[in-house]
PDB file of C-alpha atoms in Angstrom:
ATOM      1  CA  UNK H   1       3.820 -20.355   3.430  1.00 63.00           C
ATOM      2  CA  UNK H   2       4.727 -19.070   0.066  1.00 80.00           C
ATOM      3  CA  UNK H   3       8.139 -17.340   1.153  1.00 82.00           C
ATOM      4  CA  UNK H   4       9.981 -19.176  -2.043  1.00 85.00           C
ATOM      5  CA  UNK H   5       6.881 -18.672  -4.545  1.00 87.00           C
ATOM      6  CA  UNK H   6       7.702 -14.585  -3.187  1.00 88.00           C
ATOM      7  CA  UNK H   7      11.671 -14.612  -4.135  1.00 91.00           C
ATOM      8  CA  UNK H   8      10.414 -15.724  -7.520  1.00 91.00           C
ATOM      9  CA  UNK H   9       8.277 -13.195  -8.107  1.00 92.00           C
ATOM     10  CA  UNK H  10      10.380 -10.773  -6.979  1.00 91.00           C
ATOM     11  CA  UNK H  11      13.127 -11.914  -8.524  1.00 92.00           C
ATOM     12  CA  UNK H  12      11.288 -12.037 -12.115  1.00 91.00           C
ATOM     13  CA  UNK H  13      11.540 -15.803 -12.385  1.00 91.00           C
ATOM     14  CA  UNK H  14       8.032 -16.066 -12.012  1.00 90.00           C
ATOM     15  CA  UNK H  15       5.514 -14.179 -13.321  1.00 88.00           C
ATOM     16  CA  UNK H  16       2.259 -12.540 -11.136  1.00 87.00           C
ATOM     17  CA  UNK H  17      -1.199 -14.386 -11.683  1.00 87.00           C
ATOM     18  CA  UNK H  18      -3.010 -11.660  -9.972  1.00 87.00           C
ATOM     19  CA  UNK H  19      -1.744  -7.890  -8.669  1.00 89.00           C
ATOM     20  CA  UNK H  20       1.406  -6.623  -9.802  1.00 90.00           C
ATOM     21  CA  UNK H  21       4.846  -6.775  -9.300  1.00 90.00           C
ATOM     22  CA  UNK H  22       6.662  -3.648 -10.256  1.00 90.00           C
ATOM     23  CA  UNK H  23      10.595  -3.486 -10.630  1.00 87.00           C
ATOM     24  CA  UNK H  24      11.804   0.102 -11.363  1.00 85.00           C
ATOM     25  CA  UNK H  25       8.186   1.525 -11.482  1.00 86.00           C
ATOM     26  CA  UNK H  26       7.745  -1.160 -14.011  1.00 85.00           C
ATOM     27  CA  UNK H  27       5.158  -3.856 -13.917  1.00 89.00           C
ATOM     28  CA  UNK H  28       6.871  -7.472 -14.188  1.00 88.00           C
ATOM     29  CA  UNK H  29       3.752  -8.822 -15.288  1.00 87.00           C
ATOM     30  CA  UNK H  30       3.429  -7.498 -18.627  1.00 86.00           C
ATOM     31  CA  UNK H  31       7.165  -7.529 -19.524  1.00 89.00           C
ATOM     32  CA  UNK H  32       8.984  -9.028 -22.625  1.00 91.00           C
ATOM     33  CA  UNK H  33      10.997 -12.134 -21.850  1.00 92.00           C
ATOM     34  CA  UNK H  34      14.461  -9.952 -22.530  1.00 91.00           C
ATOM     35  CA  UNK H  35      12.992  -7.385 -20.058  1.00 91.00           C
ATOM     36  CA  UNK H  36      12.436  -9.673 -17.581  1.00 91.00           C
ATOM     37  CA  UNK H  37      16.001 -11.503 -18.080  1.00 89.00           C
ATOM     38  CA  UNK H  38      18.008  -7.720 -17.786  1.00 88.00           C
ATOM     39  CA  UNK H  39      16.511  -7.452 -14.702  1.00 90.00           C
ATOM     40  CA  UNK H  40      17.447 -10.664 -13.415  1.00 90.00           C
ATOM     41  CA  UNK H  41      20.958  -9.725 -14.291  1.00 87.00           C
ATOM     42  CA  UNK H  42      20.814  -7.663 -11.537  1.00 90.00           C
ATOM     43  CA  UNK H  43      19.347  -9.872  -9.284  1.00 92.00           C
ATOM     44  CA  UNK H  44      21.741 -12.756  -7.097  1.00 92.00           C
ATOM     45  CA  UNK H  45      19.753 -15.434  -6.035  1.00 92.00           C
ATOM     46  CA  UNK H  46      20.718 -18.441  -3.385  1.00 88.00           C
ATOM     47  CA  UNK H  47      18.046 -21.333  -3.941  1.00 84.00           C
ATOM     48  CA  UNK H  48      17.752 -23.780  -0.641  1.00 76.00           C
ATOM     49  CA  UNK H  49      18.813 -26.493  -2.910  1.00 76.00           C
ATOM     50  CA  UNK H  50      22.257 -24.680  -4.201  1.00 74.00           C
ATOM     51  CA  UNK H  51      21.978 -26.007  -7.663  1.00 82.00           C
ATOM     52  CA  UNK H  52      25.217 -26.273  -9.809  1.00 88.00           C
ATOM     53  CA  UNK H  53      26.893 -27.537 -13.140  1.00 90.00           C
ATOM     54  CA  UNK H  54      28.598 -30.748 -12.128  1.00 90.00           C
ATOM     55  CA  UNK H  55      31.515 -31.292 -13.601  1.00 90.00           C
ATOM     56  CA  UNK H  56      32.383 -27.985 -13.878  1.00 93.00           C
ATOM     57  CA  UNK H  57      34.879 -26.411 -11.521  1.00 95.00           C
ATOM     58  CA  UNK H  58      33.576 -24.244  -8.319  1.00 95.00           C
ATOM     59  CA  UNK H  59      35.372 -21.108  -9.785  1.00 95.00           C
ATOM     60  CA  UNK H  60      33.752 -21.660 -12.720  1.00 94.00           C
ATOM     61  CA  UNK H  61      30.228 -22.406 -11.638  1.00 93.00           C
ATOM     62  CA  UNK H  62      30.714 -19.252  -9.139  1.00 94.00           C
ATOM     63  CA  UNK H  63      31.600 -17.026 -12.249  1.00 94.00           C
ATOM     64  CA  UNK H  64      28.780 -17.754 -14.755  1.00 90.00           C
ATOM     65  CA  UNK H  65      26.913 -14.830 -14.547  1.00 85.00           C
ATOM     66  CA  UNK H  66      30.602 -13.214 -15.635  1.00 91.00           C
ATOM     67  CA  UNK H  67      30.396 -14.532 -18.878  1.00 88.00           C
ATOM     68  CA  UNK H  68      27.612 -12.835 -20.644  1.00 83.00           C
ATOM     69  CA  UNK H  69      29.428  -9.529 -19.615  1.00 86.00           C
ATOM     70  CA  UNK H  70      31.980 -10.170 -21.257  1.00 89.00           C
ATOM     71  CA  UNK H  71      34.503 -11.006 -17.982  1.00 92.00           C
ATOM     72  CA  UNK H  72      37.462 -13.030 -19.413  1.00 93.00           C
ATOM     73  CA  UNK H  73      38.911 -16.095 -17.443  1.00 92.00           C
ATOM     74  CA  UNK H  74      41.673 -14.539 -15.639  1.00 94.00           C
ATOM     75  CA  UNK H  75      39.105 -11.681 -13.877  1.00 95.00           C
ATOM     76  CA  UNK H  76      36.538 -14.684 -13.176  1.00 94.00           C
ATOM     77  CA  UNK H  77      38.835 -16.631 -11.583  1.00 94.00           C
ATOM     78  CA  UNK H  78      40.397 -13.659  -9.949  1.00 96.00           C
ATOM     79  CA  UNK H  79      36.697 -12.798  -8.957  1.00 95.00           C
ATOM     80  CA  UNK H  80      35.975 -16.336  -7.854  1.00 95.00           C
ATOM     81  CA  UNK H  81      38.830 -16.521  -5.663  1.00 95.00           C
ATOM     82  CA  UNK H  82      37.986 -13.148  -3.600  1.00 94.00           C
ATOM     83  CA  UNK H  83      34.519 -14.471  -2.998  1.00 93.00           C
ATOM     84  CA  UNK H  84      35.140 -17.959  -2.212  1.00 95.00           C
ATOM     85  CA  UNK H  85      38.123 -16.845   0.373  1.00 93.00           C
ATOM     86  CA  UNK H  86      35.286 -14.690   1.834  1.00 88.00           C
ATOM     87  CA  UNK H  87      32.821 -17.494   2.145  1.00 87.00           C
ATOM     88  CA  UNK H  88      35.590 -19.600   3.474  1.00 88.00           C
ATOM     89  CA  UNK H  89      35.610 -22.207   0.769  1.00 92.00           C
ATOM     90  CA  UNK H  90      39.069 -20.905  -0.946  1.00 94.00           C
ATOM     91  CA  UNK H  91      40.276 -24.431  -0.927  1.00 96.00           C
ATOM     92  CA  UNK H  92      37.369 -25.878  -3.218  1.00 95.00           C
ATOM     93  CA  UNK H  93      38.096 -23.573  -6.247  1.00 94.00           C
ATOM     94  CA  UNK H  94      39.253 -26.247  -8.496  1.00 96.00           C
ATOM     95  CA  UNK H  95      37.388 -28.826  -7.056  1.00 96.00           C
ATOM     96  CA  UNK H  96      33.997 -30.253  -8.619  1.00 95.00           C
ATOM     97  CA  UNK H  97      30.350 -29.565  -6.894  1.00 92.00           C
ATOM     98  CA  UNK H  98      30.330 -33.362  -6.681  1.00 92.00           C
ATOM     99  CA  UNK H  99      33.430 -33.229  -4.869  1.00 94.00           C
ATOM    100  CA  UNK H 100      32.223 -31.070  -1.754  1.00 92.00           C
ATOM    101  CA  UNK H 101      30.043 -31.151   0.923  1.00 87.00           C
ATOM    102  CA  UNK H 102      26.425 -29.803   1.395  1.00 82.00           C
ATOM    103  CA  UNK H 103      27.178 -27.052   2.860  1.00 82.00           C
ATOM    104  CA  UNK H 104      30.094 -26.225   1.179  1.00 88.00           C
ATOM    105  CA  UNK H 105      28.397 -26.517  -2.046  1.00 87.00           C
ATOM    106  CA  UNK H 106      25.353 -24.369   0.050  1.00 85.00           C
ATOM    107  CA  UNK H 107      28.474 -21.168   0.496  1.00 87.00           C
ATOM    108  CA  UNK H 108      29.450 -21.577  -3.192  1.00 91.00           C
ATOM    109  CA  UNK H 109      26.176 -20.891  -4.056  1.00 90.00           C
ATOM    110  CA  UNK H 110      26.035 -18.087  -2.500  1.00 89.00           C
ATOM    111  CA  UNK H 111      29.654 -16.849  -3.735  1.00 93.00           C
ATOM    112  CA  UNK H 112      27.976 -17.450  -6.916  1.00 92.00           C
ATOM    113  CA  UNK H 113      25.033 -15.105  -6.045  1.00 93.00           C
ATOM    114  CA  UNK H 114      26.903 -12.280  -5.048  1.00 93.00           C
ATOM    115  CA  UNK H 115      29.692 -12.640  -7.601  1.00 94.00           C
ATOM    116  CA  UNK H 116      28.617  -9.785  -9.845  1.00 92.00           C
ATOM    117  CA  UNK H 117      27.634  -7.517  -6.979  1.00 91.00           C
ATOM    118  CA  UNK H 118      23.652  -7.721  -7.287  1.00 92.00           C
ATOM    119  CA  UNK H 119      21.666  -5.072  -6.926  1.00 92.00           C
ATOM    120  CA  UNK H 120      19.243  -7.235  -5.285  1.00 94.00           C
ATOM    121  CA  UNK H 121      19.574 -10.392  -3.524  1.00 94.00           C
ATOM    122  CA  UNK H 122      17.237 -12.608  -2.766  1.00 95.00           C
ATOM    123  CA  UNK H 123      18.149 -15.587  -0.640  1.00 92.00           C
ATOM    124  CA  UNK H 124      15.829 -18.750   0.477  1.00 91.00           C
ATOM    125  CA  UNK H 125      17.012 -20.412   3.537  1.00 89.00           C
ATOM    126  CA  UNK H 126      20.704 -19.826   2.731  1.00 89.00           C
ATOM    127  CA  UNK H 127      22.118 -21.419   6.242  1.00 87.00           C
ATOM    128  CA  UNK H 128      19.584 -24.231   6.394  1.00 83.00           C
ATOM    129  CA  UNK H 129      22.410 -26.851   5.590  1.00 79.00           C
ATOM    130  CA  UNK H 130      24.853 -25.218   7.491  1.00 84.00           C
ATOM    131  CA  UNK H 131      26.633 -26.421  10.244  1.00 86.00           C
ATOM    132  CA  UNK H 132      27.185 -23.118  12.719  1.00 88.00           C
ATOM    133  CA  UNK H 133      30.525 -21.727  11.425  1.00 85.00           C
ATOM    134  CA  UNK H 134      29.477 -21.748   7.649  1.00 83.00           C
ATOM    135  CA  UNK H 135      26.332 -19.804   8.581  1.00 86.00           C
ATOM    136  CA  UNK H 136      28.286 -17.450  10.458  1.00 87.00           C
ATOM    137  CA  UNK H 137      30.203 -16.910   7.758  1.00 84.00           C
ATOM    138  CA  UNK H 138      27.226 -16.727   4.919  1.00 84.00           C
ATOM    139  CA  UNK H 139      25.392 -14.158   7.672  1.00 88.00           C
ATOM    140  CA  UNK H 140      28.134 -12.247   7.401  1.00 88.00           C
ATOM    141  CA  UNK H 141      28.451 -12.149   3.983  1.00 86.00           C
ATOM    142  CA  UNK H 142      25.006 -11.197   3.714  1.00 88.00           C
ATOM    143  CA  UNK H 143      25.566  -8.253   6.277  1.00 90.00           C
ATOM    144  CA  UNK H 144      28.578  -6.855   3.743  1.00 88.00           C
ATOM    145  CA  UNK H 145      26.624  -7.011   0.437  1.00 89.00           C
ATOM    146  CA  UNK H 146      23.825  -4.934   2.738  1.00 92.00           C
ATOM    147  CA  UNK H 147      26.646  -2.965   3.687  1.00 92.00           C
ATOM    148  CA  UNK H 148      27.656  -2.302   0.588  1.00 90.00           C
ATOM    149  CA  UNK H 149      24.165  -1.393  -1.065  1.00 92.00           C
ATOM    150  CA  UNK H 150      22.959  -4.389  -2.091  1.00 93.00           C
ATOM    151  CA  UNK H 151      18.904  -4.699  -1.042  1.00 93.00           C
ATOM    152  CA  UNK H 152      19.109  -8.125   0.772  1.00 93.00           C
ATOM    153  CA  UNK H 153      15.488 -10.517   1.091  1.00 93.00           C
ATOM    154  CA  UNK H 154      15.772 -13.729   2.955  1.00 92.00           C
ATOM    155  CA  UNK H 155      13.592 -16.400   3.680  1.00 90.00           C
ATOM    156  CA  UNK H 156      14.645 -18.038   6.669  1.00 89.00           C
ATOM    157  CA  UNK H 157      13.473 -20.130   9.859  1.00 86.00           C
ATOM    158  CA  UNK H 158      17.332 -19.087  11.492  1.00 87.00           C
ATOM    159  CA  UNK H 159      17.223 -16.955  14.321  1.00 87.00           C
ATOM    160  CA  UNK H 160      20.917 -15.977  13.598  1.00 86.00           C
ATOM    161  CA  UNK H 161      19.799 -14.450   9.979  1.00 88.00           C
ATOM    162  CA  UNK H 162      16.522 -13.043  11.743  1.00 87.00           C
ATOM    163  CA  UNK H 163      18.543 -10.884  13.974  1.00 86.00           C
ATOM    164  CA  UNK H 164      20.636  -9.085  11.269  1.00 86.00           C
ATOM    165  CA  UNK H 165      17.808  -8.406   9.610  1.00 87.00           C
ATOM    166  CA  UNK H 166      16.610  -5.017   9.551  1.00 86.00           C
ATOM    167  CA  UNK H 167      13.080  -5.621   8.987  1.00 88.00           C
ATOM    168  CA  UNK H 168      11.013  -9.056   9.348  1.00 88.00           C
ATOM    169  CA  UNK H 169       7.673  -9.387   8.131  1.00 87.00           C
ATOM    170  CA  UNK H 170       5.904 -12.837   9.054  1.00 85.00           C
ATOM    171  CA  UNK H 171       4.238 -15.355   6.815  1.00 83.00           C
ATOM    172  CA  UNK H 172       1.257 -17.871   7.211  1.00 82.00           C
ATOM    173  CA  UNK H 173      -0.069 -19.468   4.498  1.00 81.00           C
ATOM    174  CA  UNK H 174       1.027 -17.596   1.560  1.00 76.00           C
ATOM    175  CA  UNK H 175       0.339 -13.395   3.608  1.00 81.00           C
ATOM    176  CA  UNK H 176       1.911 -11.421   5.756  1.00 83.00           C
ATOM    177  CA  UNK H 177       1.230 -11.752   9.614  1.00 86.00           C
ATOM    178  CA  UNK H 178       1.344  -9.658  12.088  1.00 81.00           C
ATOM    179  CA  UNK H 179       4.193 -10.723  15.045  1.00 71.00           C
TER     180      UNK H 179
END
């Protein structure tokens, strides 16, 4: 219906082919590749397929977007550690990605996404792998980062995340319906 080619846009990963996206007051559409990366600095993003570095530690794939600014190890892992006890996967922070479940791998990427507290989040079906208590746990999550001041857009089929939400707007093929 176009929900995921929407978080792209938004999100400045893809760029408009018609109309305008405007971030700031500023059109996305006609910005410079390191305009478009600063804002997605600011932007945490959970993809439905949680994608991550195997091989590379969960604290350490939670904490990449720490290293560009400059975060040294002991404050990612210190960072890492806060989130991941929130998202109630502590216990995989020296594990591998290859080394956990689904939806365990599903809450680290959204540890990951929320790491460097985002201005904007934009989240595609975060609890669609999720057994019950995980997406308890990742809809709350999501209801804190709100809480704190963080603009939150998800995609989701999941009632649970559709009743936190403070506004839902419908799609069908790519536009907004009406409910």
């Amino acid at each position: 219906c176009g929900k995921s080619t929407l978080l792209a846009l938004l999100g400045a990963l893809e760029r408009p082919t018609t109309g305008a996206v405007l971030h700031d007051g500023a059109d996305l559409g006609g910005a410079s590749e390191s305009e478009l990366s600063r804002v997605r600095r600011g932007v945490g993003f959970v993809f439905q397929s949680a994608p991550m570095i195997r091989g590379l530690p969960v604290w350490e794939n939670v904490t990449q977007a720490l290293v560009p600014r400059g975060v040294g190890p002991k404050e990612r892992r210190a960072a890492a550690a806060s989130v991941l006890d929130r998202l109630g996967v502590a216990f995989a922070t020296d594990r591998r990605p290859e080394e956990i479940s689904g939806g365990e791998r599903q809450r680290v990427a959204f540890a990951r996404a929320i790491v460097a507290g985002p201005r904007l989040l934009l989240a595609d079906e975060p609890t669609s792998q999720l057994d019950p208590e995980s997406a308890a746990a990742v809809v709350a999550a999501i209801r804190s980062v709100h809480a704190d001041g963080c603009t939150v857009i998800v995609a989701s089929h999941d009632p649970a995340v559709l009743a936190v939400a403070g506004e839902v707007h419908p799609m069908r093929n790519g536009r907004r319906v009406a409910r």
